[in-house]
Short mmCIF file of C-alpha atoms and ligand atoms in Angstrom, two decimals:
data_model
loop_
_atom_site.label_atom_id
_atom_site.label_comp_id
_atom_site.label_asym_id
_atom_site.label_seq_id
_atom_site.Cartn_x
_atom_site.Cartn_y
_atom_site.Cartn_z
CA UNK C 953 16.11 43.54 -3.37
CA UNK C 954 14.04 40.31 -4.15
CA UNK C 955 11.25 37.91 -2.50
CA UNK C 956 12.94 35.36 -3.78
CA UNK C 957 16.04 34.18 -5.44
CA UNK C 958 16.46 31.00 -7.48
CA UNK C 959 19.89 29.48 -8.57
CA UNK C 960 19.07 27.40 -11.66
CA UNK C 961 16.24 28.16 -14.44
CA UNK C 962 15.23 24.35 -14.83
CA UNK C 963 12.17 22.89 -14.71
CA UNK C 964 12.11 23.03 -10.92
CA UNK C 965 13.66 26.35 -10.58
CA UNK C 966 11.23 27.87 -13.12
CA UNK C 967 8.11 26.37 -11.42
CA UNK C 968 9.17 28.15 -8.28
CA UNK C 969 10.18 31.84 -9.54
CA UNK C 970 6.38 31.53 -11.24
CA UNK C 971 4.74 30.66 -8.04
CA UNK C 972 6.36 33.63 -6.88
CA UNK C 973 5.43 35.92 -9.27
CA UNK C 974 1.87 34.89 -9.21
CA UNK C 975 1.73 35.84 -6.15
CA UNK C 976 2.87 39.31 -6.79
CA UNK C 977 6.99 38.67 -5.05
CA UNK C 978 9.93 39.35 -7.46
CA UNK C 979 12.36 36.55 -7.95
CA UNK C 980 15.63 36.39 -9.69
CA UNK C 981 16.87 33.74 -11.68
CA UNK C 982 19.84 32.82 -12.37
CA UNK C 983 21.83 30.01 -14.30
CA UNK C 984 25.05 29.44 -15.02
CA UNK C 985 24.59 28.00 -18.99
CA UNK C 986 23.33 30.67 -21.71
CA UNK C 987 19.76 28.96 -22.06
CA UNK C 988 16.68 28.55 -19.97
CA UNK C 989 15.28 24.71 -19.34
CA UNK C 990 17.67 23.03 -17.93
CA UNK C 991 18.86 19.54 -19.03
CA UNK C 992 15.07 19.47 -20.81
CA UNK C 993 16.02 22.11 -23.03
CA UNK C 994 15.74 21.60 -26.46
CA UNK C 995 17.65 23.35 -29.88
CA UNK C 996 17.57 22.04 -33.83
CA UNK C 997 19.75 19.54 -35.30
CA UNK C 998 22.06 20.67 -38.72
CA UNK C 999 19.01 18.71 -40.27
CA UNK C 1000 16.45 21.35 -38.55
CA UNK C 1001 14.44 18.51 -35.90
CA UNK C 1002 13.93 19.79 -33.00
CA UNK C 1003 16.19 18.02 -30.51
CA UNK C 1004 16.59 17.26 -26.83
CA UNK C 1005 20.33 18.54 -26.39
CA UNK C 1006 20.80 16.98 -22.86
CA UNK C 1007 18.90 13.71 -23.82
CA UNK C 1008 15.38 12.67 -24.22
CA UNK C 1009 12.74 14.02 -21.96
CA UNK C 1010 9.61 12.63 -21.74
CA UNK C 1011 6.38 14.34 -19.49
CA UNK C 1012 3.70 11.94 -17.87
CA UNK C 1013 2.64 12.06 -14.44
CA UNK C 1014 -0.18 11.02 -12.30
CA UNK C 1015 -0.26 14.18 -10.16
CA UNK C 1016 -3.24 16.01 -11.74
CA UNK C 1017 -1.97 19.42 -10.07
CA UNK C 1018 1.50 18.94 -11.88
CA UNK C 1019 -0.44 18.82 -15.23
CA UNK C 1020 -2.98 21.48 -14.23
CA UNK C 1021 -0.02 23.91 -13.90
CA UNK C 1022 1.95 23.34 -16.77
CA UNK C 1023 -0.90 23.53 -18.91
CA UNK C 1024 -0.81 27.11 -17.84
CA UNK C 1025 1.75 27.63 -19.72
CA UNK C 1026 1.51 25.24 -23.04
CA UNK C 1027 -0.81 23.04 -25.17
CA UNK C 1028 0.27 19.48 -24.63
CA UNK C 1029 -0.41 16.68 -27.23
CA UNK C 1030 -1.40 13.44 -26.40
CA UNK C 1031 1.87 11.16 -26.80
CA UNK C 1032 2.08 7.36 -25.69
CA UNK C 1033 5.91 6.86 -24.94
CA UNK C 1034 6.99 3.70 -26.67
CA UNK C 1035 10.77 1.94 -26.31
CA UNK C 1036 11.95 -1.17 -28.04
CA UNK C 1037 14.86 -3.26 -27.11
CA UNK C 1038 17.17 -5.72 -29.65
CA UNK C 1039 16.98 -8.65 -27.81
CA UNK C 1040 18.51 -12.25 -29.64
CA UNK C 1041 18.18 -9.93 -32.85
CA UNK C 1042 14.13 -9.32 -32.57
CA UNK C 1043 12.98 -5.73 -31.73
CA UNK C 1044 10.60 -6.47 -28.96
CA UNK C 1045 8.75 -4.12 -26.25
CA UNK C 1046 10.33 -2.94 -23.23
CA UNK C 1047 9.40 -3.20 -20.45
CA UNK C 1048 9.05 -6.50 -21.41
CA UNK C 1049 5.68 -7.79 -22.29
CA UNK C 1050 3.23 -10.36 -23.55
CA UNK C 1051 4.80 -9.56 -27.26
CA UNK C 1052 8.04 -9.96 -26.16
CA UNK C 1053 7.38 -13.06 -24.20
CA UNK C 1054 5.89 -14.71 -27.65
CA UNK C 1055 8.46 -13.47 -29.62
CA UNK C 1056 11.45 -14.63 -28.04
CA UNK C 1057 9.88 -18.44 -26.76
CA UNK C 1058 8.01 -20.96 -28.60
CA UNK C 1059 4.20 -20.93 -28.59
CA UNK C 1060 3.95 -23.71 -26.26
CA UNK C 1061 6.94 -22.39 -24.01
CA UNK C 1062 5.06 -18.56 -24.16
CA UNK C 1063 1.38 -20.09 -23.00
CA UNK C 1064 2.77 -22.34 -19.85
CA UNK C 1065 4.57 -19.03 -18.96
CA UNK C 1066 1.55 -16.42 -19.84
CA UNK C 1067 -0.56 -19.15 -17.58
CA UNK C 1068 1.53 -18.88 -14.79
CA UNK C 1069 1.98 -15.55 -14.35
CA UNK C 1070 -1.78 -15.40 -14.64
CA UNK C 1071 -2.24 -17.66 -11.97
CA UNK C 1072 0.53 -16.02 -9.56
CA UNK C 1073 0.31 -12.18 -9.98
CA UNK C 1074 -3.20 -10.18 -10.07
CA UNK C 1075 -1.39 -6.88 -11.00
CA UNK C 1076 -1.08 -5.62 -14.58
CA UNK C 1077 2.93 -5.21 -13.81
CA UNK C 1078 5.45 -6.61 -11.85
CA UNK C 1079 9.32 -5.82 -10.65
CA UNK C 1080 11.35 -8.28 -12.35
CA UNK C 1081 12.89 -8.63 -8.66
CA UNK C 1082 9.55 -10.42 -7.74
CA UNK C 1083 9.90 -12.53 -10.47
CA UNK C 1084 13.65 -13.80 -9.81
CA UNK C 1085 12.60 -14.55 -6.08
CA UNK C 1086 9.40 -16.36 -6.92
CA UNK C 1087 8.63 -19.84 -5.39
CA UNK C 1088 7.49 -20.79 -8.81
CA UNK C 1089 10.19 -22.75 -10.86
CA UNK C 1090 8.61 -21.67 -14.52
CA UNK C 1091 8.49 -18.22 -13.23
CA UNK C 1092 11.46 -17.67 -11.91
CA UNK C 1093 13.14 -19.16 -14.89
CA UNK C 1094 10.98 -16.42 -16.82
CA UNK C 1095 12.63 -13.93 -14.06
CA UNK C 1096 16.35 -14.71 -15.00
CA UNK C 1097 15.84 -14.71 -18.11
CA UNK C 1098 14.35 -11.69 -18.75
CA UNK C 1099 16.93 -10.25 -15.67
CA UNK C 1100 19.64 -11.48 -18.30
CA UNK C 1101 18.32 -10.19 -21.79
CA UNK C 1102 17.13 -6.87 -20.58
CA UNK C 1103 18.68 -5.60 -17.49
CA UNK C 1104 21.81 -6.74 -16.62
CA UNK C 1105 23.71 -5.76 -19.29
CA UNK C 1106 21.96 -2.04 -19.91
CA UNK C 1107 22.91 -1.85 -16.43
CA UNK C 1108 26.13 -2.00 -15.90
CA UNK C 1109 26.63 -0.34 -19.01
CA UNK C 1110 24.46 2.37 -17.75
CA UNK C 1111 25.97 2.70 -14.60
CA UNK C 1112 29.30 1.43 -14.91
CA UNK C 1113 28.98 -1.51 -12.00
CA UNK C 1114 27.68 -4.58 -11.91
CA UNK C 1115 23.75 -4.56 -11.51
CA UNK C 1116 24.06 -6.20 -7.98
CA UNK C 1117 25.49 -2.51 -7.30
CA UNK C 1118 22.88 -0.49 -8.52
CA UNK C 1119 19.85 0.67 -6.38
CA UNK C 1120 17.07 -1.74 -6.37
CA UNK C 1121 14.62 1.57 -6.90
CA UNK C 1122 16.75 1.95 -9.93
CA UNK C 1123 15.57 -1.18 -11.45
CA UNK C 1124 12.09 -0.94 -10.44
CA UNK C 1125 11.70 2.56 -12.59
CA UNK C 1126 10.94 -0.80 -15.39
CA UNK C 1127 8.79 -3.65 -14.60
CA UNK C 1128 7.59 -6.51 -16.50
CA UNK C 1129 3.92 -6.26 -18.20
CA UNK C 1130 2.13 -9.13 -17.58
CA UNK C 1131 -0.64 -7.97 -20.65
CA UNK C 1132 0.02 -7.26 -24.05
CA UNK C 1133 0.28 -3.40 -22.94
CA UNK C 1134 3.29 -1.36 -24.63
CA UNK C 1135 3.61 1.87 -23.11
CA UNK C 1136 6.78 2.81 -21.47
CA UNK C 1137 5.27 4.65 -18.49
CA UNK C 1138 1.99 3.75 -16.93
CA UNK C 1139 0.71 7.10 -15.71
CA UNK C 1140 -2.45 8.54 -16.18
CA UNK C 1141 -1.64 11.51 -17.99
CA UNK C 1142 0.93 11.19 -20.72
CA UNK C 1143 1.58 14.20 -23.43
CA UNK C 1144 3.96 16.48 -24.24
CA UNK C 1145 4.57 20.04 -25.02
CA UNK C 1146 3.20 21.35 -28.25
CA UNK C 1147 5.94 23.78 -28.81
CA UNK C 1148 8.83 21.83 -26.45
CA UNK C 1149 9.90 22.56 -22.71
CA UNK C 1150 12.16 25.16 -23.34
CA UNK C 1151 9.04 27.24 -24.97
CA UNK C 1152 7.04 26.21 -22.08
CA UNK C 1153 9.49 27.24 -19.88
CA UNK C 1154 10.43 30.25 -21.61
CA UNK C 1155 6.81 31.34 -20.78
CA UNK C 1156 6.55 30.47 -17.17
CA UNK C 1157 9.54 32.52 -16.60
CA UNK C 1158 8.30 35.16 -18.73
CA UNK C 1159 6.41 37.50 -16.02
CA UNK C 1160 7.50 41.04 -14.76
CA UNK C 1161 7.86 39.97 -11.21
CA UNK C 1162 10.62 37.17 -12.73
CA UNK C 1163 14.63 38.89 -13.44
CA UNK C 1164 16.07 36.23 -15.73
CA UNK C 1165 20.35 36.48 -15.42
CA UNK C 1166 22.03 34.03 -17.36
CA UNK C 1167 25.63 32.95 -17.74
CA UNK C 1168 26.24 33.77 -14.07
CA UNK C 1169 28.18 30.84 -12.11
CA UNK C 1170 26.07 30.65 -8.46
CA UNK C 1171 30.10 29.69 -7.35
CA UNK C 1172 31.15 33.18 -7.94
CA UNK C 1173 28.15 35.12 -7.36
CA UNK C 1174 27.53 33.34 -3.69
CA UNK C 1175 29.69 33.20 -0.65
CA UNK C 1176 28.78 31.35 2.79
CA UNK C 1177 29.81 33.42 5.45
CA UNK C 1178 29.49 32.86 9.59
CA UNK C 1179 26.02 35.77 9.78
CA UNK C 1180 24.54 34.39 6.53
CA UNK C 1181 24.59 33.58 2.59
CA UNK C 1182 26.06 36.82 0.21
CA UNK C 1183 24.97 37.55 -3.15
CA UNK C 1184 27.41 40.02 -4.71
CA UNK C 1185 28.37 41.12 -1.71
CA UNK C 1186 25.41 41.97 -0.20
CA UNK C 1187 24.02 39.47 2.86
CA UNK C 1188 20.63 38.02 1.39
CA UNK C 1189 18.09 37.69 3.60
CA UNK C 1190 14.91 36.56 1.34
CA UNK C 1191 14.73 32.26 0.35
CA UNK C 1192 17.29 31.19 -1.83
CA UNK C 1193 15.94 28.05 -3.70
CA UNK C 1194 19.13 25.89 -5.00
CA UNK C 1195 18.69 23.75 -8.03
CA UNK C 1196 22.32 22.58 -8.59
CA UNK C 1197 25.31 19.86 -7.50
CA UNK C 1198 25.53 20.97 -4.06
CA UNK C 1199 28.79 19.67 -3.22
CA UNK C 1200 29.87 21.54 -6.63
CA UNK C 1201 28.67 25.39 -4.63
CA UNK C 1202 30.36 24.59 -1.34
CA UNK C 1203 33.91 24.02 -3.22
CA UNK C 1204 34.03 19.95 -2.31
CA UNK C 1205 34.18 20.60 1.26
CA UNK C 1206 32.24 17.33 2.78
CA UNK C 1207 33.86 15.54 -0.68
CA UNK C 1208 32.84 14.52 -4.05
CA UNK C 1209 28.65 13.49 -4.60
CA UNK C 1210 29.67 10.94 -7.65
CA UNK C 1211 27.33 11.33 -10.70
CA UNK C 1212 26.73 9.30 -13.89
CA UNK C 1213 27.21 11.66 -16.99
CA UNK C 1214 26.23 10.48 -21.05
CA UNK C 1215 28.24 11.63 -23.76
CA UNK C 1216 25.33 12.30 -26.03
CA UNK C 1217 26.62 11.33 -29.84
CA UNK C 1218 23.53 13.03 -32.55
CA UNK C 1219 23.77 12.09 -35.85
CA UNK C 1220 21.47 13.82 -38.96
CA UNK C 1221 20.49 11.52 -41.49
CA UNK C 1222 19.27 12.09 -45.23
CA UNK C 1223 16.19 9.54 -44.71
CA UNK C 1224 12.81 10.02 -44.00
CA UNK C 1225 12.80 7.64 -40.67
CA UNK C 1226 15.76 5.48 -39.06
CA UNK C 1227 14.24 3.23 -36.67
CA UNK C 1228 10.38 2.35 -35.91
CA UNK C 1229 9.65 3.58 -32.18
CA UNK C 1230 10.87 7.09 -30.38
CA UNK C 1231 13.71 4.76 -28.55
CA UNK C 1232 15.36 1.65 -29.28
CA UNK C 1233 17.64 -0.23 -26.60
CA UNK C 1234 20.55 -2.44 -26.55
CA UNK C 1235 20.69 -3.77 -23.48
CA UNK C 1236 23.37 -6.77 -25.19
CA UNK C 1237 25.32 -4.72 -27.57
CA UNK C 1238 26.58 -1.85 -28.25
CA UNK C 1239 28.59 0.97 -25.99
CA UNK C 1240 25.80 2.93 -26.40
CA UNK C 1241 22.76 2.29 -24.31
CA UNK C 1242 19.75 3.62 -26.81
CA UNK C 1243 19.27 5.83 -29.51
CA UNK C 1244 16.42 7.73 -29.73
CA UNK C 1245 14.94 9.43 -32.85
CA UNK C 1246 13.72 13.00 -32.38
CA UNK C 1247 10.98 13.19 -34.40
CA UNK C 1248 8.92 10.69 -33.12
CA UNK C 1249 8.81 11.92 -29.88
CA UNK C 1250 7.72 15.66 -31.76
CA UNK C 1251 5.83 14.42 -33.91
CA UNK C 1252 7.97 16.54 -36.86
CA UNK C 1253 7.77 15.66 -39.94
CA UNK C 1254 10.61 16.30 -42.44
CA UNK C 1255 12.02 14.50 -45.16
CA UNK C 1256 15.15 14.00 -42.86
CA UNK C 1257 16.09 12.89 -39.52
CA UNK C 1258 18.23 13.40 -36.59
CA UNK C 1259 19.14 10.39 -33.61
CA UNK C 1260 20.70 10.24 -30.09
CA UNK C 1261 23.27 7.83 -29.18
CA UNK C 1262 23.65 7.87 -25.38
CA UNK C 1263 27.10 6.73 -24.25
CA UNK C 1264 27.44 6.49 -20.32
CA UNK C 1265 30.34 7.78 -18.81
CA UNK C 1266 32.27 8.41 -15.46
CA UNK C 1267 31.08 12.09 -14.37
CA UNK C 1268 34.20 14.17 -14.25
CA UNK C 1269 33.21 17.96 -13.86
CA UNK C 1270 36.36 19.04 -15.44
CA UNK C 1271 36.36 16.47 -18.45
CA UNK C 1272 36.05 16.97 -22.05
CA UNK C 1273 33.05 14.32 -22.20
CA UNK C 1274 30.96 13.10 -19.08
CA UNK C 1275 30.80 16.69 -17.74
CA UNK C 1276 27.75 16.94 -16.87
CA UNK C 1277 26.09 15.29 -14.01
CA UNK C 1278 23.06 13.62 -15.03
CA UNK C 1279 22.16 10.78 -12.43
CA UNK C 1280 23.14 11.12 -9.15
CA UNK C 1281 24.23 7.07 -8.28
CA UNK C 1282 21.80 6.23 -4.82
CA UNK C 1283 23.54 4.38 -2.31
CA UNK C 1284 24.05 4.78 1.35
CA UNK C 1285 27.56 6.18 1.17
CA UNK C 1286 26.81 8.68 -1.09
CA UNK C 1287 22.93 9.89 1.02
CA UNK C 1288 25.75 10.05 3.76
CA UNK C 1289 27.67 12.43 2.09
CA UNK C 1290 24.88 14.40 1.00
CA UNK C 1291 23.73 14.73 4.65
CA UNK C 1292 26.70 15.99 5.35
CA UNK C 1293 26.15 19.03 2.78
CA UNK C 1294 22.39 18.87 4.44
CA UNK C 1295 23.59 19.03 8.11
CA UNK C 1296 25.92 22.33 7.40
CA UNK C 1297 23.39 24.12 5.57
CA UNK C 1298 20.92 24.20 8.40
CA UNK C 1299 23.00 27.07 9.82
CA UNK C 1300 21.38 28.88 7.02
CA UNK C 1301 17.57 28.71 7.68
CA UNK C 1302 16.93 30.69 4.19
CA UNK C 1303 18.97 28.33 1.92
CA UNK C 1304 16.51 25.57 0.27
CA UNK C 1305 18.16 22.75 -1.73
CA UNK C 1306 15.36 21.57 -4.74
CA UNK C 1307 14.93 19.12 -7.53
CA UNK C 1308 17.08 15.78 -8.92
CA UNK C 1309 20.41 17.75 -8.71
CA UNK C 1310 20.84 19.21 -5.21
CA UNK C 1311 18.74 16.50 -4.12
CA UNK C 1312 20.52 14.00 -5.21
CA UNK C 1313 17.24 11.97 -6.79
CA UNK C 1314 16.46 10.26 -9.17
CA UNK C 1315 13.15 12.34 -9.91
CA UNK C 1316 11.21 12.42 -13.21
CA UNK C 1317 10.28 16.07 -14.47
CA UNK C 1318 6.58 15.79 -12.54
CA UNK C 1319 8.00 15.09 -9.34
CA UNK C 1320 10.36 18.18 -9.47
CA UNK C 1321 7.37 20.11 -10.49
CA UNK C 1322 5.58 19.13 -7.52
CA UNK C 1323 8.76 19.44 -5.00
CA UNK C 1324 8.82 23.01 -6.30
CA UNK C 1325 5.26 23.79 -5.76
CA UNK C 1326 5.15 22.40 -2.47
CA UNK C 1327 8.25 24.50 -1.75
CA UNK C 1328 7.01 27.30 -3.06
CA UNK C 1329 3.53 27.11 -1.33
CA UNK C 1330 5.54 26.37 2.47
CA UNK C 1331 7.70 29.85 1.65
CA UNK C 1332 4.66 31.90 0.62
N1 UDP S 758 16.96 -0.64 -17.61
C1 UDP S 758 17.47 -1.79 -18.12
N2 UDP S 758 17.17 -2.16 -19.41
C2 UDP S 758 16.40 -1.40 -20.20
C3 UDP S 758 15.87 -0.20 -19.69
C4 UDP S 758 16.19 0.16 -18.40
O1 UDP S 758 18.20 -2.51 -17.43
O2 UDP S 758 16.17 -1.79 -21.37
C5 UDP S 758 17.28 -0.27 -16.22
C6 UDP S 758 18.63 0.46 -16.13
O3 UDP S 758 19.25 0.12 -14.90
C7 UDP S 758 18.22 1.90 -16.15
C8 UDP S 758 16.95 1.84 -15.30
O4 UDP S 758 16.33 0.61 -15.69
O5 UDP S 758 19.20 2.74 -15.59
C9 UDP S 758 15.99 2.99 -15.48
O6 UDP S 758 15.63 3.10 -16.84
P1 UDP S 758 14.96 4.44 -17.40
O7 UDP S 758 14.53 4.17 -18.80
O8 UDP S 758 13.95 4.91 -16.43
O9 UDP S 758 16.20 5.43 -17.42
P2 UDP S 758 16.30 6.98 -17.87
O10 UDP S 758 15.36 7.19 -19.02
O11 UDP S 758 15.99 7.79 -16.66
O12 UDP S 758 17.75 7.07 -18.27
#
């Protein structure tokens, strides 16, 4: 009946079902939640900002091609991602930089540092795990304590485990700026959607060769049988691209992929602006690992405001909070696992698993982009 079917009408799943229908094949979507996007879709507060329901999503990317595609699709603004973190009570730049650095030593403390670094790194950023392994005693000293003021706490907050636990790739997503630089990313191409991602992805999916279902569970629609994968009882012979928990679709059976959920706390507030950058961190207090303010990040302006408070919590699929799986947690154990689910699925040659939930990455929105256009490319 289709060229194509794809469970899950995320950012990933959309780019797919357009390649598709650009090149003239009919793809159905389908998704089990009553919206389009994905976990970057976005709805208005009480207070009428446009908000990031599943947490904030920010677009930059090196990969020209990502860019070049999506602007299909959208006008993108220029936007310059900016995060501050409450360190020893001083808002200061994260990742930590030459700002920070002065703010939180003395003058004469901040140069012999500044100096050093100089002297011992010729890149304009470095992993703080450099820094705590240096040979250099006023460096590493730097290392721990930044290690201690900005990521050791956030961490195991974040994650739930103590940082020695979490994936060293994990930590490396922020380094240390060795310049007076205070972006949060460091791509080359940094902007966002004029009119949001779920408008952007409302119009990639919005193509006559593209079926949109939604509210339809892939668990009940799908069934994995010895000759082949059924949809609604028919056997499905075209590519079925997979954007979901895989362990979640095949009932459990090779066990449990853990995930770290957020419960996402928004609050509207009767004043013009709460708190001077998109995000602020606590990294040292706080359950709550940021809060970010929407309009900053849009670029709204209203008289009135609405924040995020993001909470980490255990993933538990049938819980009233932590529901949905957010991060998948990267360790050997659990790529084991996931192998598993990878190993059985081989028996069905038309079954393709795509994008930071089935996975099981850590990917930012540009690299599920490209997965799916590479995908999508391979099956044409
Ligand atoms: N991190 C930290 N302190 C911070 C910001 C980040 O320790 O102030 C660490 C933490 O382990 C976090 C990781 O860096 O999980 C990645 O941060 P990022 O901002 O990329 O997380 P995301 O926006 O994807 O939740």
């Amino acid at each position: 009946m289709y060229d194509c079917i794809v469970i899950g009408a995320g950012v990933a799943g959309a780019s797919v079902a357009r390649r598709f229908a650009d090149a003239k094949k009919s793809v159905l979507v389908i998704d089990k939640r009553d919206h389009v996007g994905g976990n970057v879709y976005e709805c208005y507060s009480n207070n009428g900002i446009r908000i990031h329901k599943y947490g904030p999503h920010i677009f930059h990317t090196n990969f020209k091609e990502v860019l070049d595609f999506l602007t299909r699709f959208c006008e993108f603004y220029d936007y310059r991602h900016k995060v501050q973190g409450l360190i020893d009570g001083y808002l200061v730049p994260i990742p930590f930089n030459f700002t920070s650095l002065e703010t939180l030593y003395s003058p004469q403390k901040a140069e012999e540092i500044k100096k050093k670094l100089k002297e011992n790194f010729s890149t304009p950023k470095v992993s703080i795990l450099d820094l705590l392994s240096h040979s250099d005693k006023t460096i590493k000293e730097f290392g721990e304590f930044v290690y201690e003021k900005v990521f050791v706490h956030y961490t195991a907050k974040q994650w739930g485990i103590p940082i020695e636990q979490v994936d060293k790739s994990v930590i490396n997503r922020v380094p240390v700026v060795l310049s007076y630089e205070d972006g949060y990313f460091h791509d080359e191409y940094q902007c966002m959607p004029k009119y949001g991602f779920t408008d952007m992805i409302d119009k990639m999916l919005d193509d006559e060769n593209i079926t949109v279902k939604l509210n339809k569970n892939a668990q009940d629609s799908f069934s994995f049988k010895e000759d082949g994968i059924y949809y609604e009882g028919e056997k499905v012979d075209c590519p079925i691209v997979y954007t979901g928990a895989i362990d979640e679709l095949l009932d459990y059976r090779f066990g449990v992929l853990p995930y770290r959920s957020l419960n996402l706390v928004f609050e509207d507030m009767d004043i013009p602006a709460f708190q001077p950058a998109s995000v602020v961190n606590f990294p040292n207090s706080e359950d709550f690992t940021r809060i970010t303010e929407f309009k900053h990040l849009t670029l709204q302006e209203s008289p009135v405001t609405t924040i995020l408070k993001e909470y980490p919590a255990k993933y538990d699929v049938n819980g009233k909070i932590g529901n949905i799986p957010y991060y998948s947690i990267e360790n050997a154990e659990n790529r084991a696992i996931h192998d598993k689910y990878r190993e059985y699925l081989t028996k069905y040659p038309n079954f393709y698993l795509l994008g930071r939930l089935a996975e099981y990455k850590y990917y930012n929105i540009d690299v599920s982009v490209k997965r799916a256009l590479e995908l999508s490319d391979e099956l044409l």
